[in-house]
């Protein structure tokens, strides 16, 4: 038989069949042995986050996606280094929200600075705790290129990107 150039190309680009059931079983056994990082959450109880996987949270505007992401950040930063990248709001507004969650003072009051002397002290103490926590990394990215660079230069075990669609 004569091999044509197209036959050679087809042979060179042949993709081996994958038995996904075998791959699934191997992964299951690695999980059972503790060989795969699994990030479980009390907030998102039914869906564990597996190392290397992409999980997307989608909903209509103003349904609490950022609030969910920040709550997850605060929960998991006790056990893992967490990188939070926002493409929607500046890091200062993210800090407003994190301090609000920590102090139970309304975000709007923190953002506008309408606080009592005691609340100012509580807010600054909360900011200091967040700032000293080396497990929390906050960044603002407008482009996918910058987000990739931030992620690759980070040693974070959990990466949260708020508003992936806004990245250019």
CSV table of C-alpha atoms in Angstrom, one decimal:
chain,number,residue,atom,x,y,z
A,1,UNK,CA,0.0,0.0,0.0
A,2,UNK,CA,1.1,3.5,-0.8
A,3,UNK,CA,1.1,6.0,2.1
A,4,UNK,CA,-0.1,9.4,1.0
A,5,UNK,CA,0.9,12.6,2.9
A,6,UNK,CA,-2.6,12.9,4.3
A,7,UNK,CA,-2.3,9.3,5.6
A,8,UNK,CA,1.0,10.2,7.4
A,9,UNK,CA,-0.7,13.3,8.9
A,10,UNK,CA,-3.6,11.3,10.2
A,11,UNK,CA,-1.3,8.6,11.7
A,12,UNK,CA,0.8,11.3,13.4
A,13,UNK,CA,-2.2,13.1,14.9
A,14,UNK,CA,-4.0,9.9,16.1
A,15,UNK,CA,-5.4,10.4,19.6
A,16,UNK,CA,-5.4,7.5,21.9
A,17,UNK,CA,-8.8,6.5,23.3
A,18,UNK,CA,-9.3,7.3,26.9
A,19,UNK,CA,-11.2,5.0,29.3
A,20,UNK,CA,-12.8,7.6,31.4
A,21,UNK,CA,-14.1,5.0,33.8
A,22,UNK,CA,-10.6,3.8,34.6
A,23,UNK,CA,-9.4,7.4,35.0
A,24,UNK,CA,-12.3,8.0,37.3
A,25,UNK,CA,-11.4,5.0,39.4
A,26,UNK,CA,-7.8,6.0,39.6
A,27,UNK,CA,-8.8,9.5,40.8
A,28,UNK,CA,-11.2,8.0,43.4
A,29,UNK,CA,-8.4,5.9,44.8
A,30,UNK,CA,-6.0,8.9,44.9
A,31,UNK,CA,-8.7,10.9,46.8
A,32,UNK,CA,-9.2,8.0,49.3
A,33,UNK,CA,-5.4,8.0,49.9
A,34,UNK,CA,-5.4,11.8,50.4
A,35,UNK,CA,-3.3,12.3,47.3
A,36,UNK,CA,-5.6,15.0,45.8
A,37,UNK,CA,-6.4,18.3,47.6
A,38,UNK,CA,-10.0,18.7,48.2
A,39,UNK,CA,-11.4,22.0,49.5
A,40,UNK,CA,-14.6,21.5,51.3
A,41,UNK,CA,-16.8,24.4,52.5
A,42,UNK,CA,-19.6,24.9,55.0
A,43,UNK,CA,-21.0,27.5,52.7
A,44,UNK,CA,-21.1,25.4,49.5
A,45,UNK,CA,-21.7,22.0,51.2
A,46,UNK,CA,-22.7,19.9,48.2
A,47,UNK,CA,-19.9,20.8,45.9
A,48,UNK,CA,-16.3,20.1,47.0
A,49,UNK,CA,-13.6,22.0,45.1
A,50,UNK,CA,-10.9,19.7,43.7
A,51,UNK,CA,-7.3,20.8,42.9
A,52,UNK,CA,-6.9,21.9,39.3
A,53,UNK,CA,-10.6,22.1,38.5
A,54,UNK,CA,-12.5,25.2,37.5
A,55,UNK,CA,-15.8,25.8,39.2
A,56,UNK,CA,-18.1,28.5,38.0
A,57,UNK,CA,-20.8,30.3,40.0
A,58,UNK,CA,-23.3,32.0,37.7
A,59,UNK,CA,-26.5,33.9,38.5
A,60,UNK,CA,-28.4,37.0,37.6
A,61,UNK,CA,-27.0,40.4,38.8
A,62,UNK,CA,-27.3,41.3,42.5
A,63,UNK,CA,-27.9,37.7,43.5
A,64,UNK,CA,-24.9,37.5,45.9
A,65,UNK,CA,-22.1,36.0,43.8
A,66,UNK,CA,-19.5,38.3,45.2
A,67,UNK,CA,-20.8,37.9,48.7
A,68,UNK,CA,-20.6,34.1,48.3
A,69,UNK,CA,-17.1,34.4,47.0
A,70,UNK,CA,-15.9,36.6,49.8
A,71,UNK,CA,-17.6,34.4,52.4
A,72,UNK,CA,-15.7,31.4,50.9
A,73,UNK,CA,-12.5,33.5,51.0
A,74,UNK,CA,-13.0,34.2,54.7
A,75,UNK,CA,-13.9,30.6,55.5
A,76,UNK,CA,-11.0,29.0,53.6
A,77,UNK,CA,-8.2,31.4,54.4
A,78,UNK,CA,-7.9,29.6,57.7
A,79,UNK,CA,-6.7,26.4,56.0
A,80,UNK,CA,-5.5,27.5,52.6
A,81,UNK,CA,-3.8,30.5,50.9
A,82,UNK,CA,-6.5,32.2,48.9
A,83,UNK,CA,-6.1,34.6,46.0
A,84,UNK,CA,-9.1,36.8,45.2
A,85,UNK,CA,-9.0,38.6,41.9
A,86,UNK,CA,-11.7,41.2,41.2
A,87,UNK,CA,-12.3,42.5,37.7
A,88,UNK,CA,-15.4,44.4,38.8
A,89,UNK,CA,-14.6,46.5,41.8
A,90,UNK,CA,-11.4,48.0,43.2
A,91,UNK,CA,-9.6,46.2,46.0
A,92,UNK,CA,-10.5,49.0,48.4
A,93,UNK,CA,-14.2,48.1,47.9
A,94,UNK,CA,-13.4,44.4,48.5
A,95,UNK,CA,-11.8,45.4,51.8
A,96,UNK,CA,-14.9,47.4,52.7
A,97,UNK,CA,-16.9,44.3,52.3
A,98,UNK,CA,-14.5,42.0,54.1
A,99,UNK,CA,-14.3,44.4,57.1
A,100,UNK,CA,-18.1,44.7,57.0
A,101,UNK,CA,-18.5,40.9,57.3
A,102,UNK,CA,-15.9,40.8,60.1
A,103,UNK,CA,-17.4,43.7,62.1
A,104,UNK,CA,-21.0,43.3,61.3
A,105,UNK,CA,-21.1,47.0,60.4
A,106,UNK,CA,-23.0,47.8,57.2
A,107,UNK,CA,-20.7,48.1,54.1
A,108,UNK,CA,-22.4,51.4,53.1
A,109,UNK,CA,-21.5,53.0,56.5
A,110,UNK,CA,-17.9,51.8,56.1
A,111,UNK,CA,-17.7,53.0,52.5
A,112,UNK,CA,-19.1,56.5,53.4
A,113,UNK,CA,-17.1,56.7,56.6
A,114,UNK,CA,-20.2,57.4,58.7
A,115,UNK,CA,-19.0,55.6,61.8
A,116,UNK,CA,-18.9,56.2,65.5
A,117,UNK,CA,-15.5,56.4,67.3
A,118,UNK,CA,-15.9,52.9,68.6
A,119,UNK,CA,-16.8,51.6,65.1
A,120,UNK,CA,-13.8,53.3,63.6
A,121,UNK,CA,-11.6,51.5,66.1
A,122,UNK,CA,-13.4,48.2,65.3
A,123,UNK,CA,-13.0,48.7,61.5
A,124,UNK,CA,-9.3,49.5,61.8
A,125,UNK,CA,-8.6,46.5,64.1
A,126,UNK,CA,-10.5,44.3,61.5
A,127,UNK,CA,-8.4,45.8,58.7
A,128,UNK,CA,-5.2,45.1,60.6
A,129,UNK,CA,-6.2,41.4,61.1
A,130,UNK,CA,-7.0,41.0,57.4
A,131,UNK,CA,-3.8,42.7,56.4
A,132,UNK,CA,-1.7,40.5,58.7
A,133,UNK,CA,-3.3,37.3,57.4
A,134,UNK,CA,-0.8,36.0,54.9
A,135,UNK,CA,-3.3,33.6,53.6
A,136,UNK,CA,-5.3,36.3,51.9
A,137,UNK,CA,-4.1,37.8,48.6
A,138,UNK,CA,-6.3,40.5,47.0
A,139,UNK,CA,-5.8,41.9,43.5
A,140,UNK,CA,-7.6,43.8,40.8
A,141,UNK,CA,-7.1,42.7,37.1
A,142,UNK,CA,-8.7,44.1,34.0
A,143,UNK,CA,-7.1,41.6,31.6
A,144,UNK,CA,-6.8,37.8,31.3
A,145,UNK,CA,-3.0,38.3,30.7
A,146,UNK,CA,-2.6,40.1,34.1
A,147,UNK,CA,-4.8,37.6,35.9
A,148,UNK,CA,-2.7,34.7,34.5
A,149,UNK,CA,0.5,36.5,35.6
A,150,UNK,CA,-0.9,37.1,39.1
A,151,UNK,CA,-2.1,33.5,39.5
A,152,UNK,CA,1.2,32.0,38.2
A,153,UNK,CA,3.3,34.2,40.5
A,154,UNK,CA,1.1,33.2,43.5
A,155,UNK,CA,1.4,30.2,45.7
A,156,UNK,CA,-2.4,30.3,46.4
A,157,UNK,CA,-4.2,27.0,46.8
A,158,UNK,CA,-7.6,28.5,46.0
A,159,UNK,CA,-8.1,31.1,43.3
A,160,UNK,CA,-11.3,33.1,43.1
A,161,UNK,CA,-11.9,35.4,40.1
A,162,UNK,CA,-14.9,37.7,40.6
A,163,UNK,CA,-16.6,38.4,37.3
A,164,UNK,CA,-14.6,36.5,34.8
A,165,UNK,CA,-16.6,37.9,31.9
A,166,UNK,CA,-15.2,41.4,32.5
A,167,UNK,CA,-11.6,40.3,31.9
A,168,UNK,CA,-10.4,41.5,28.5
